[in-house]
Amino acid sequence: MTTKIIYFMVNGRLEQAEFQADCSVADAKDLFRAAAEAGPHDILKLYSRNGNMVNISPRLEANDVDSYYQLEVVASDLHNAGVAVPTGLASVENRLHHLESKVLEDAGKPPDIVSEMKSQVEAFKKKLQNVERLSWLGLFRDKSDQQARLSPKTKRTQQTVQEEQEQVRRRFLHMSSLQVTEEVREHLKTPVFDNWQWEEAEMMVLLQVMYTDLDFLTAFHIELDVLQNFLFEVYCHYNNIPFHNFQHCFCVTQMMYGLIWLTDLRNKIDRVDLFIMLTSALCHDLDHPGYNNVYQINAQTDLALRYNDISPLENHHCAIAFGILSKPECNILKNLTSEQYKQIRGGVIKCILATDMARHNEILNKFKVTLPVFDFKNKEHKEVLMKIMVKVSDISNEARPMAVAEPWLDCLLQEFFRQSDTEKLKGLPVTPFMDRDKVSKPSSQTNFIRFVLLPLFTELTKLFPCLEQHILEPVRKALEYYSDLERAGQEDAGATKP
């Protein structure tokens, strides 16, 4: 088997990664992480000698010590990384993982000391999570914490956020003038795209590429600076919460973009419909507070009262989207005819409202009825397909490689547990699938995949058989993976019972 040797510079030292050409993307990235002593949620950036960003994959061209790559490690935002693990602990955990892999290769079985060290690291992580939970609940604060909340530094938080956003804007505008490589453009069209490698400013550049490569700027007379203002305002209106943040927005939009190319929808429906779907994906969770519709209604929040308990979040996302578009400098629809504007506004509203999971069965059943006689020229058929495409994109994480998907599950559970903790504190009904005392990581996924993802993805694959290998097979494998974990957990629990 052919072995590749890749030379790269990281933290001022020359390193090398050696792997077989047929190894997985995850294995290749693990080698770079180990050499860089990076944590599991750190973002890795690899640059060629001429400064172009290249994708970390087994397809990397082999080089020599004189043509080394440059590797940069960017610490991820712990608020968006699922479980917050200190860098030192993440490094220890990473080293243990690779040590165990090496021992397994050589001896076939890891020594007891490695298993013991892993158990100690895992126990310490759980202690940290408990401390974090106690602190968040207000049960682990002292007077200095209370004084900090009242200090001038806290009052400047909004100013600090605006300053950070302005820095992101400057980086975005600077990078938007640079050429995105053909390799990245092609990779962007696939479900295996790894969002964890990209910073927010870079994501905006890639979103700009999506709008450009689908020829939206020409078709709808969108000025480039207006598109950039629009994308930046969208970024600013996603909150810094564990799951429903700008990275999630990017992932959903990127999946939609990939599905458009994979299914050849560009040659099946009008460009305006593609525009509606991509823009709906981009705006579908704007200003999400991290608490779902059930919480909004039970807590009688302003959103629930404003929208009469009818899809309060989805209605709010739509309102924020068109609030952004009402600003002349952000209005990518300003050069359209009134008829085009009406069509796009109506389409975006329908697609975003369709992401309310309370309507899932209703929309899926309508789609099933159309399948035997589906006609891309039929307006009703096309509308329900557009809703299905946005829904699939919204909940598509498990169609991605496990190295990309699993951190998103950690983020989602963090947000779920925060909601159930709040429900308990306020005496509200506790959402069962969000209760940290009743839900495990595997159990949270097995039922969702079995009863939501598989039926939805299966029906879409009937219309587009090419999607079976791209999204349906990975979801089946994810179900198998989490089912095995769930069984193992149940067996362990049974073994510890007296």
Coordinates of C-alpha atoms in Angstrom, one line a residue:
M1 CA 0.0 0.0 0.0
T2 CA 1.4 3.4 -1.0
T3 CA 2.4 5.6 2.0
K4 CA 2.4 9.4 1.8
I5 CA 4.7 11.6 3.9
I6 CA 3.6 15.2 4.4
Y7 CA 5.9 17.8 5.8
F8 CA 4.5 20.8 7.6
M9 CA 5.5 23.6 9.9
V10 CA 3.5 24.1 13.1
N11 CA 4.4 26.3 16.1
G12 CA 7.8 27.1 14.6
R13 CA 8.8 23.4 14.3
L14 CA 9.0 21.1 11.2
E15 CA 6.8 18.0 11.6
Q16 CA 5.7 15.2 9.3
A17 CA 2.6 13.1 9.0
E18 CA 2.7 9.6 7.4
F19 CA -0.4 7.9 6.2
Q20 CA -1.6 5.5 3.5
A21 CA -3.3 7.0 0.5
D22 CA -6.5 5.0 1.3
C23 CA -6.9 6.1 4.9
S24 CA -10.0 8.0 6.0
V25 CA -10.2 11.8 6.2
A26 CA -10.7 11.5 10.0
D27 CA -7.5 9.5 10.4
A28 CA -5.6 12.0 8.3
K29 CA -6.8 14.9 10.5
D30 CA -6.0 12.9 13.7
L31 CA -2.4 12.7 12.6
F32 CA -2.2 16.4 12.1
R33 CA -4.0 17.0 15.5
A34 CA -1.5 14.8 17.3
A35 CA 1.5 16.5 15.8
A36 CA 0.1 19.9 16.6
E37 CA -1.0 18.8 20.1
A38 CA -4.4 20.2 19.2
G39 CA -7.7 19.5 21.1
P40 CA -10.6 17.7 19.5
H41 CA -12.6 20.9 18.9
D42 CA -9.6 23.0 17.8
I43 CA -9.8 24.2 14.2
L44 CA -6.9 23.2 11.9
K45 CA -5.9 25.3 9.0
L46 CA -3.4 24.1 6.4
Y47 CA -1.7 26.4 3.9
S48 CA 0.5 25.7 0.9
R49 CA 3.8 27.6 0.4
N50 CA 2.0 30.2 -1.8
G51 CA -0.5 30.9 1.0
N52 CA -3.6 29.1 -0.4
M53 CA -5.7 27.1 2.1
V54 CA -5.8 23.4 1.3
N55 CA -8.1 20.7 2.6
I56 CA -6.7 18.2 5.1
S57 CA -7.4 14.9 3.5
P58 CA -5.6 11.7 2.2
R59 CA -5.6 13.4 -1.2
L60 CA -2.9 15.9 0.0
E61 CA 0.0 16.0 -2.4
A62 CA 3.2 14.5 -0.9
N63 CA 6.0 17.0 -0.5
D64 CA 9.5 17.4 0.9
V65 CA 11.2 19.4 3.7
D66 CA 11.7 22.3 1.3
S67 CA 8.1 22.6 0.2
Y68 CA 6.4 22.1 3.6
Y69 CA 2.9 23.1 4.4
Q70 CA 2.0 25.6 7.1
L71 CA -0.4 24.3 9.8
E72 CA -2.2 26.7 12.1
V73 CA -4.2 25.7 15.1
V74 CA -7.2 27.9 16.0
A75 CA -8.8 27.3 19.4
S76 CA -12.5 26.9 18.9
D77 CA -15.2 28.9 20.8
L78 CA -15.9 26.8 23.8
H79 CA -19.5 28.0 23.8
N80 CA -20.0 26.4 20.5
A81 CA -17.8 23.3 21.0
G82 CA -20.2 21.2 23.0
V83 CA -18.5 20.2 26.3
A84 CA -16.0 22.8 27.4
V85 CA -12.7 21.0 28.1
P86 CA -9.6 22.8 29.1
T87 CA -6.8 22.8 26.5
G88 CA -4.4 20.9 28.7
L89 CA -6.9 18.1 29.4
A90 CA -7.9 17.9 25.7
S91 CA -4.2 17.5 24.9
V92 CA -3.8 14.7 27.4
E93 CA -6.9 13.0 26.1
N94 CA -5.7 13.3 22.5
R95 CA -2.3 11.9 23.4
L96 CA -3.9 9.0 25.3
H97 CA -6.1 8.2 22.3
H98 CA -3.1 8.0 19.9
L99 CA -1.0 6.1 22.5
E100 CA -3.8 3.5 22.8
S101 CA -4.1 3.2 19.0
K102 CA -0.3 2.7 18.7
V103 CA -0.3 0.0 21.4
L104 CA -3.3 -1.8 19.8
E105 CA -1.4 -1.9 16.5
D106 CA 1.7 -3.4 18.2
A107 CA 0.4 -5.6 21.0
G108 CA -3.3 -6.0 20.1
K109 CA -4.5 -5.1 23.6
P110 CA -3.9 -1.9 25.6
P111 CA -2.2 -2.3 29.0
D112 CA -4.3 -1.8 32.2
I113 CA -2.5 1.5 32.9
V114 CA -3.8 3.1 29.7
S115 CA -7.4 2.1 30.6
E116 CA -7.0 3.4 34.1
M117 CA -5.6 6.8 32.8
K118 CA -8.5 7.0 30.4
S119 CA -11.0 6.4 33.2
Q120 CA -9.3 9.1 35.3
V121 CA -9.5 11.7 32.5
E122 CA -13.1 10.8 31.9
A123 CA -14.0 11.2 35.6
F124 CA -12.2 14.5 35.7
K125 CA -14.2 15.7 32.7
K126 CA -17.4 14.8 34.4
K127 CA -16.4 16.7 37.5
L128 CA -15.7 19.8 35.3
Q129 CA -19.1 19.4 33.7
N130 CA -20.8 19.2 37.1
V131 CA -19.0 22.3 38.3
E132 CA -20.0 24.1 35.1
R133 CA -23.7 23.0 35.6
L134 CA -23.7 24.2 39.2
S135 CA -22.2 27.5 38.2
W136 CA -24.8 28.0 35.5
L137 CA -27.7 27.1 37.9
G138 CA -26.5 29.8 40.4
L139 CA -25.5 27.2 43.0
F140 CA -21.7 27.7 42.8
R141 CA -21.2 31.4 43.0
D142 CA -19.5 33.6 45.6
K143 CA -19.6 37.3 46.3
S144 CA -16.9 38.0 43.8
D145 CA -19.1 36.5 41.1
Q146 CA -21.9 38.8 42.0
Q147 CA -19.6 41.8 42.1
A148 CA -18.3 40.8 38.6
R149 CA -21.9 40.9 37.3
L150 CA -22.2 44.5 38.4
S151 CA -18.8 45.6 37.3
P152 CA -18.2 48.1 34.4
K153 CA -16.6 45.2 32.5
T154 CA -19.9 43.4 32.3
K155 CA -21.7 46.6 31.2
R156 CA -19.3 46.8 28.2
T157 CA -20.2 43.3 27.1
Q158 CA -22.4 44.5 24.2
Q159 CA -19.6 46.9 23.1
T160 CA -17.2 44.0 23.2
V161 CA -19.5 41.9 21.1
Q162 CA -19.8 44.7 18.5
E163 CA -16.0 45.1 18.4
E164 CA -15.5 41.4 17.8
Q165 CA -18.2 41.4 15.1
E166 CA -16.4 44.4 13.4
Q167 CA -13.1 42.4 13.5
V168 CA -14.9 39.5 11.8
R169 CA -16.4 41.9 9.2
R170 CA -12.9 43.3 8.4
R171 CA -11.5 39.8 8.0
F172 CA -14.5 38.8 5.8
L173 CA -14.1 41.7 3.5
H174 CA -10.4 41.2 3.2
M175 CA -10.7 37.5 2.5
S176 CA -13.6 37.9 0.1
S177 CA -11.2 39.4 -2.5
L178 CA -9.0 36.3 -2.4
Q179 CA -9.5 33.4 -4.7
V180 CA -11.1 30.3 -3.2
T181 CA -9.4 27.2 -4.7
E182 CA -11.2 24.9 -7.0
E183 CA -10.7 22.0 -4.6
V184 CA -12.5 23.9 -1.8
R185 CA -15.3 24.9 -4.2
E186 CA -15.8 21.3 -5.2
H187 CA -15.6 20.0 -1.6
L188 CA -18.2 22.6 -0.7
K189 CA -20.7 20.8 -2.9
T190 CA -20.5 17.6 -0.8
P191 CA -22.1 16.4 2.5
V192 CA -18.7 15.5 3.8
F193 CA -17.6 19.1 4.1
D194 CA -16.1 19.8 7.6
N195 CA -17.4 23.0 9.1
W196 CA -15.1 22.7 12.1
Q197 CA -12.1 23.7 10.0
W198 CA -13.5 27.2 9.2
E199 CA -13.7 30.4 11.1
E200 CA -16.8 32.6 10.9
A201 CA -15.3 35.1 8.5
E202 CA -14.3 32.3 6.2
M203 CA -17.7 30.8 6.4
M204 CA -19.1 34.1 5.1
V205 CA -16.7 33.9 2.2
L206 CA -17.9 30.4 1.4
L207 CA -21.5 31.6 1.6
Q208 CA -20.6 34.3 -0.9
V209 CA -19.2 31.6 -3.1
M210 CA -22.5 29.7 -3.0
Y211 CA -24.5 32.7 -4.1
T212 CA -22.0 33.5 -6.8
D213 CA -21.5 30.0 -8.2
L214 CA -25.3 29.5 -8.4
D215 CA -25.3 32.7 -10.5
F216 CA -27.7 34.5 -8.2
L217 CA -25.9 37.9 -8.4
T218 CA -26.4 38.1 -12.1
A219 CA -29.9 36.6 -12.2
F220 CA -31.3 38.9 -9.4
H221 CA -29.1 41.9 -10.0
I222 CA -27.5 41.7 -6.6
E223 CA -24.6 44.0 -6.0
L224 CA -21.6 42.3 -4.3
D225 CA -21.3 44.8 -1.5
V226 CA -25.0 44.5 -0.7
L227 CA -24.7 40.7 -0.6
Q228 CA -21.7 41.1 1.8
N229 CA -23.6 43.4 4.0
F230 CA -26.5 41.0 4.1
L231 CA -24.3 38.0 5.0
F232 CA -22.7 40.0 7.8
E233 CA -26.0 41.1 9.2
V234 CA -27.2 37.5 9.1
Y235 CA -24.1 36.5 11.0
C236 CA -24.7 39.2 13.6
H237 CA -28.2 38.0 14.2
Y238 CA -27.3 34.5 15.2
N239 CA -26.7 34.1 19.0
N240 CA -23.7 32.7 20.7
I241 CA -25.4 29.5 22.0
P242 CA -24.3 25.9 21.9
F243 CA -26.2 24.6 18.8
H244 CA -28.5 27.1 17.0
N245 CA -25.7 29.4 16.1
F246 CA -24.0 30.8 13.0
Q247 CA -22.0 27.6 12.5
H248 CA -25.3 25.6 12.4
C249 CA -26.7 28.2 9.9
F250 CA -23.7 27.6 7.7
C251 CA -23.9 23.8 7.9
V252 CA -27.6 23.9 6.9
T253 CA -26.9 26.2 4.0
Q254 CA -23.9 24.2 2.9
M255 CA -26.0 21.0 2.9
M256 CA -28.7 22.7 0.9
Y257 CA -26.0 23.9 -1.5
G258 CA -24.6 20.4 -1.8
L259 CA -28.1 18.8 -2.4
I260 CA -28.8 21.3 -5.1
W261 CA -25.7 20.2 -7.0
L262 CA -26.0 16.5 -6.2
T263 CA -29.6 16.3 -7.4
D264 CA -29.0 18.5 -10.4
L265 CA -31.9 20.8 -9.3
R266 CA -30.3 23.6 -11.3
N267 CA -31.8 21.9 -14.4
K268 CA -35.1 20.8 -12.9
I269 CA -36.6 23.9 -11.2
D270 CA -36.3 27.7 -11.7
R271 CA -33.3 29.6 -10.3
V272 CA -35.7 31.7 -8.2
D273 CA -36.7 28.5 -6.4
L274 CA -33.1 27.7 -5.7
F275 CA -32.6 31.2 -4.4
I276 CA -35.6 30.7 -2.0
M277 CA -34.2 27.4 -0.7
L278 CA -30.7 28.6 -0.1
T279 CA -31.8 31.9 1.5
S280 CA -34.4 30.0 3.7
A281 CA -31.6 27.7 4.9
L282 CA -29.4 30.7 5.7
C283 CA -32.1 32.5 7.7
H284 CA -34.0 29.6 9.1
D285 CA -32.8 30.0 12.8
L286 CA -32.1 33.8 13.0
D287 CA -32.0 35.0 16.6
H288 CA -32.8 31.6 18.0
P289 CA -32.7 31.9 21.9
G290 CA -31.7 28.2 22.5
Y291 CA -35.1 27.3 23.9
N292 CA -37.7 25.5 21.7
N293 CA -41.3 26.3 20.9
V294 CA -42.6 24.0 23.7
Y295 CA -40.7 26.1 26.2
Q296 CA -41.8 29.4 24.6
I297 CA -45.4 28.4 24.9
N298 CA -45.2 26.9 28.4
A299 CA -43.3 29.9 29.7
Q300 CA -45.6 32.3 28.0
T301 CA -42.7 34.2 26.5
D302 CA -43.1 37.4 24.5
L303 CA -42.6 35.4 21.3
A304 CA -45.4 32.9 22.2
L305 CA -47.7 35.8 23.0
R306 CA -46.8 37.7 19.8
Y307 CA -47.4 34.7 17.6
N308 CA -50.4 33.2 19.5
D309 CA -48.5 30.0 20.3
I310 CA -48.3 29.2 16.5
S311 CA -44.7 28.3 15.5
P312 CA -43.4 31.3 17.6
L313 CA -39.7 30.7 16.8
E314 CA -40.1 30.1 13.1
N315 CA -42.3 33.2 12.7
H316 CA -39.6 35.1 14.6
H317 CA -36.9 33.8 12.3
C318 CA -38.9 35.0 9.3
A319 CA -39.5 38.5 10.8
I320 CA -35.8 38.9 11.6
A321 CA -34.8 37.9 8.1
F322 CA -37.1 40.4 6.4
G323 CA -36.1 43.0 9.0
I324 CA -32.5 42.6 7.8
L325 CA -33.7 42.9 4.2
S326 CA -35.6 46.1 5.0
K327 CA -32.2 47.8 5.4
P328 CA -31.3 49.3 2.0
E329 CA -27.6 48.4 2.4
C330 CA -28.5 44.7 3.0
N331 CA -31.5 44.4 0.6
I332 CA -30.4 41.7 -1.9
L333 CA -34.0 41.8 -3.3
K334 CA -34.1 45.6 -4.0
N335 CA -33.6 45.2 -7.8
L336 CA -36.4 42.7 -8.3
T337 CA -39.8 43.3 -9.7
S338 CA -42.7 43.5 -7.2
E339 CA -43.9 40.1 -8.5
Q340 CA -40.5 38.5 -8.0
Y341 CA -40.2 40.0 -4.5
K342 CA -43.7 38.7 -3.6
Q343 CA -42.8 35.2 -4.8
I344 CA -39.5 35.1 -2.9
R345 CA -40.9 36.5 0.3
G346 CA -43.8 34.0 0.2
G347 CA -41.5 31.1 -0.6
V348 CA -39.0 31.9 2.2
I349 CA -41.7 32.2 4.8
K350 CA -43.2 28.9 3.7
C351 CA -39.9 27.1 3.8
I352 CA -38.8 28.5 7.2
L353 CA -42.2 27.8 8.8
A354 CA -41.8 24.2 7.5
T355 CA -38.8 23.7 9.9
D356 CA -41.2 23.6 12.9
M357 CA -41.0 19.9 13.8
A358 CA -44.6 20.1 15.0
R359 CA -45.5 20.1 11.3
H360 CA -43.1 17.3 10.3
N361 CA -45.6 14.5 9.7
E362 CA -48.0 16.8 7.9
I363 CA -45.4 17.9 5.4
L364 CA -43.8 14.5 5.0
N365 CA -47.2 12.9 4.3
K366 CA -48.0 15.5 1.6
F367 CA -44.6 14.7 0.0
K368 CA -45.3 11.0 0.0
V369 CA -48.6 11.5 -1.9
T370 CA -46.8 13.4 -4.7
L371 CA -44.0 10.9 -5.2
P372 CA -45.8 8.4 -7.5
V373 CA -46.8 11.2 -9.9
F374 CA -44.2 13.9 -9.0
D375 CA -43.9 16.6 -11.6
F376 CA -41.3 19.3 -11.3
K377 CA -43.6 21.7 -13.3
N378 CA -46.4 21.2 -10.8
K379 CA -46.5 24.2 -8.4
E380 CA -47.8 22.2 -5.4
H381 CA -45.4 19.4 -5.9
K382 CA -42.5 21.8 -6.2
E383 CA -43.5 23.7 -3.1
V384 CA -43.6 20.6 -0.9
L385 CA -40.3 19.5 -2.3
M386 CA -38.7 22.8 -1.4
K387 CA -40.0 22.5 2.2
I388 CA -38.6 18.9 2.3
M389 CA -35.2 20.0 1.1
V390 CA -35.0 22.7 3.8
K391 CA -36.1 20.2 6.4
V392 CA -33.6 17.6 5.3
S393 CA -30.8 20.2 5.4
D394 CA -31.8 21.4 8.8
I395 CA -31.5 18.0 10.5
S396 CA -28.7 16.6 8.3
N397 CA -25.8 16.4 10.7
E398 CA -26.0 12.6 10.9
A399 CA -25.5 12.4 7.2
R400 CA -22.0 13.8 7.7
P401 CA -18.9 11.9 8.7
M402 CA -18.9 10.9 12.4
A403 CA -16.0 13.2 13.1
V404 CA -18.1 16.2 12.0
A405 CA -21.5 15.0 13.2
E406 CA -20.7 13.8 16.8
P407 CA -19.4 17.2 18.1
W408 CA -22.7 18.7 16.9
L409 CA -24.6 16.2 19.0
D410 CA -22.6 17.3 22.0
C411 CA -23.6 20.9 21.3
L412 CA -27.3 20.0 20.8
L413 CA -27.4 18.0 24.1
Q414 CA -25.8 21.0 25.9
E415 CA -28.6 23.2 24.7
F416 CA -31.3 20.6 25.5
F417 CA -30.0 20.1 29.0
R418 CA -29.9 23.8 29.6
Q419 CA -33.6 24.0 28.6
S420 CA -34.6 21.1 30.9
D421 CA -32.7 22.6 33.8
T422 CA -34.5 25.9 33.3
E423 CA -37.9 24.1 33.1
K424 CA -37.2 22.4 36.4
L425 CA -36.2 25.6 38.1
K426 CA -39.3 27.4 36.9
G427 CA -41.7 24.5 37.6
L428 CA -42.6 24.1 34.0
P429 CA -43.3 20.7 32.3
V430 CA -39.9 19.1 31.6
T431 CA -39.3 18.1 28.0
P432 CA -38.6 14.4 28.2
F433 CA -35.9 14.1 25.5
M434 CA -34.0 17.0 27.0
D435 CA -33.8 15.8 30.6
R436 CA -30.2 15.1 31.5
D437 CA -31.3 12.7 34.2
K438 CA -33.1 10.5 31.7
V439 CA -31.4 10.9 28.3
S440 CA -28.0 9.5 27.2
K441 CA -26.1 10.5 24.2
P442 CA -26.9 7.2 22.3
S443 CA -30.5 7.0 23.3
S444 CA -31.1 10.6 22.2
Q445 CA -30.1 9.6 18.6
T446 CA -31.4 6.1 18.1
N447 CA -35.1 7.1 18.2
F448 CA -34.6 10.4 16.3
I449 CA -32.7 8.6 13.5
R450 CA -35.1 5.7 13.4
F451 CA -38.4 7.6 13.5
V452 CA -37.5 11.0 12.0
L453 CA -34.4 11.0 9.9
L454 CA -34.7 7.6 8.1
P455 CA -38.3 8.0 7.0
L456 CA -37.6 11.5 5.8
F457 CA -34.4 10.7 4.0
T458 CA -35.8 7.5 2.5
E459 CA -38.7 9.4 0.8
L460 CA -36.4 12.0 -0.6
T461 CA -34.1 9.3 -2.0
K462 CA -37.1 7.8 -3.8
L463 CA -37.2 11.0 -5.9
F464 CA -33.4 11.3 -6.1
P465 CA -31.9 7.8 -6.0
C466 CA -28.4 9.3 -6.2
L467 CA -28.8 10.6 -2.6
E468 CA -28.7 7.1 -1.2
Q469 CA -25.0 6.9 -1.0
H470 CA -24.6 10.5 0.1
I471 CA -27.1 10.9 2.9
L472 CA -29.1 7.7 3.4
E473 CA -26.3 5.3 3.9
P474 CA -24.4 7.5 6.4
V475 CA -27.6 7.9 8.5
R476 CA -28.0 4.1 8.5
K477 CA -24.5 3.7 9.7
A478 CA -25.1 6.4 12.4
L479 CA -28.1 4.4 13.7
E480 CA -26.0 1.3 13.9
Y481 CA -23.2 3.2 15.7
Y482 CA -25.5 4.7 18.3
S483 CA -27.5 1.5 18.7
D484 CA -24.3 -0.4 19.5
L485 CA -23.4 2.3 22.1
E486 CA -26.8 2.1 23.6
R487 CA -26.7 -1.7 24.0
A488 CA -23.2 -1.5 25.5
G489 CA -24.4 1.1 28.0
Q490 CA -27.4 -1.1 28.9
E491 CA -25.2 -4.1 29.4
D492 CA -22.8 -2.1 31.6
A493 CA -25.7 -0.8 33.7
G494 CA -27.1 -4.4 34.0
A495 CA -23.7 -5.7 35.1
T496 CA -23.3 -3.1 37.9
K497 CA -26.7 -3.9 39.4
P498 CA -26.5 -5.8 42.7

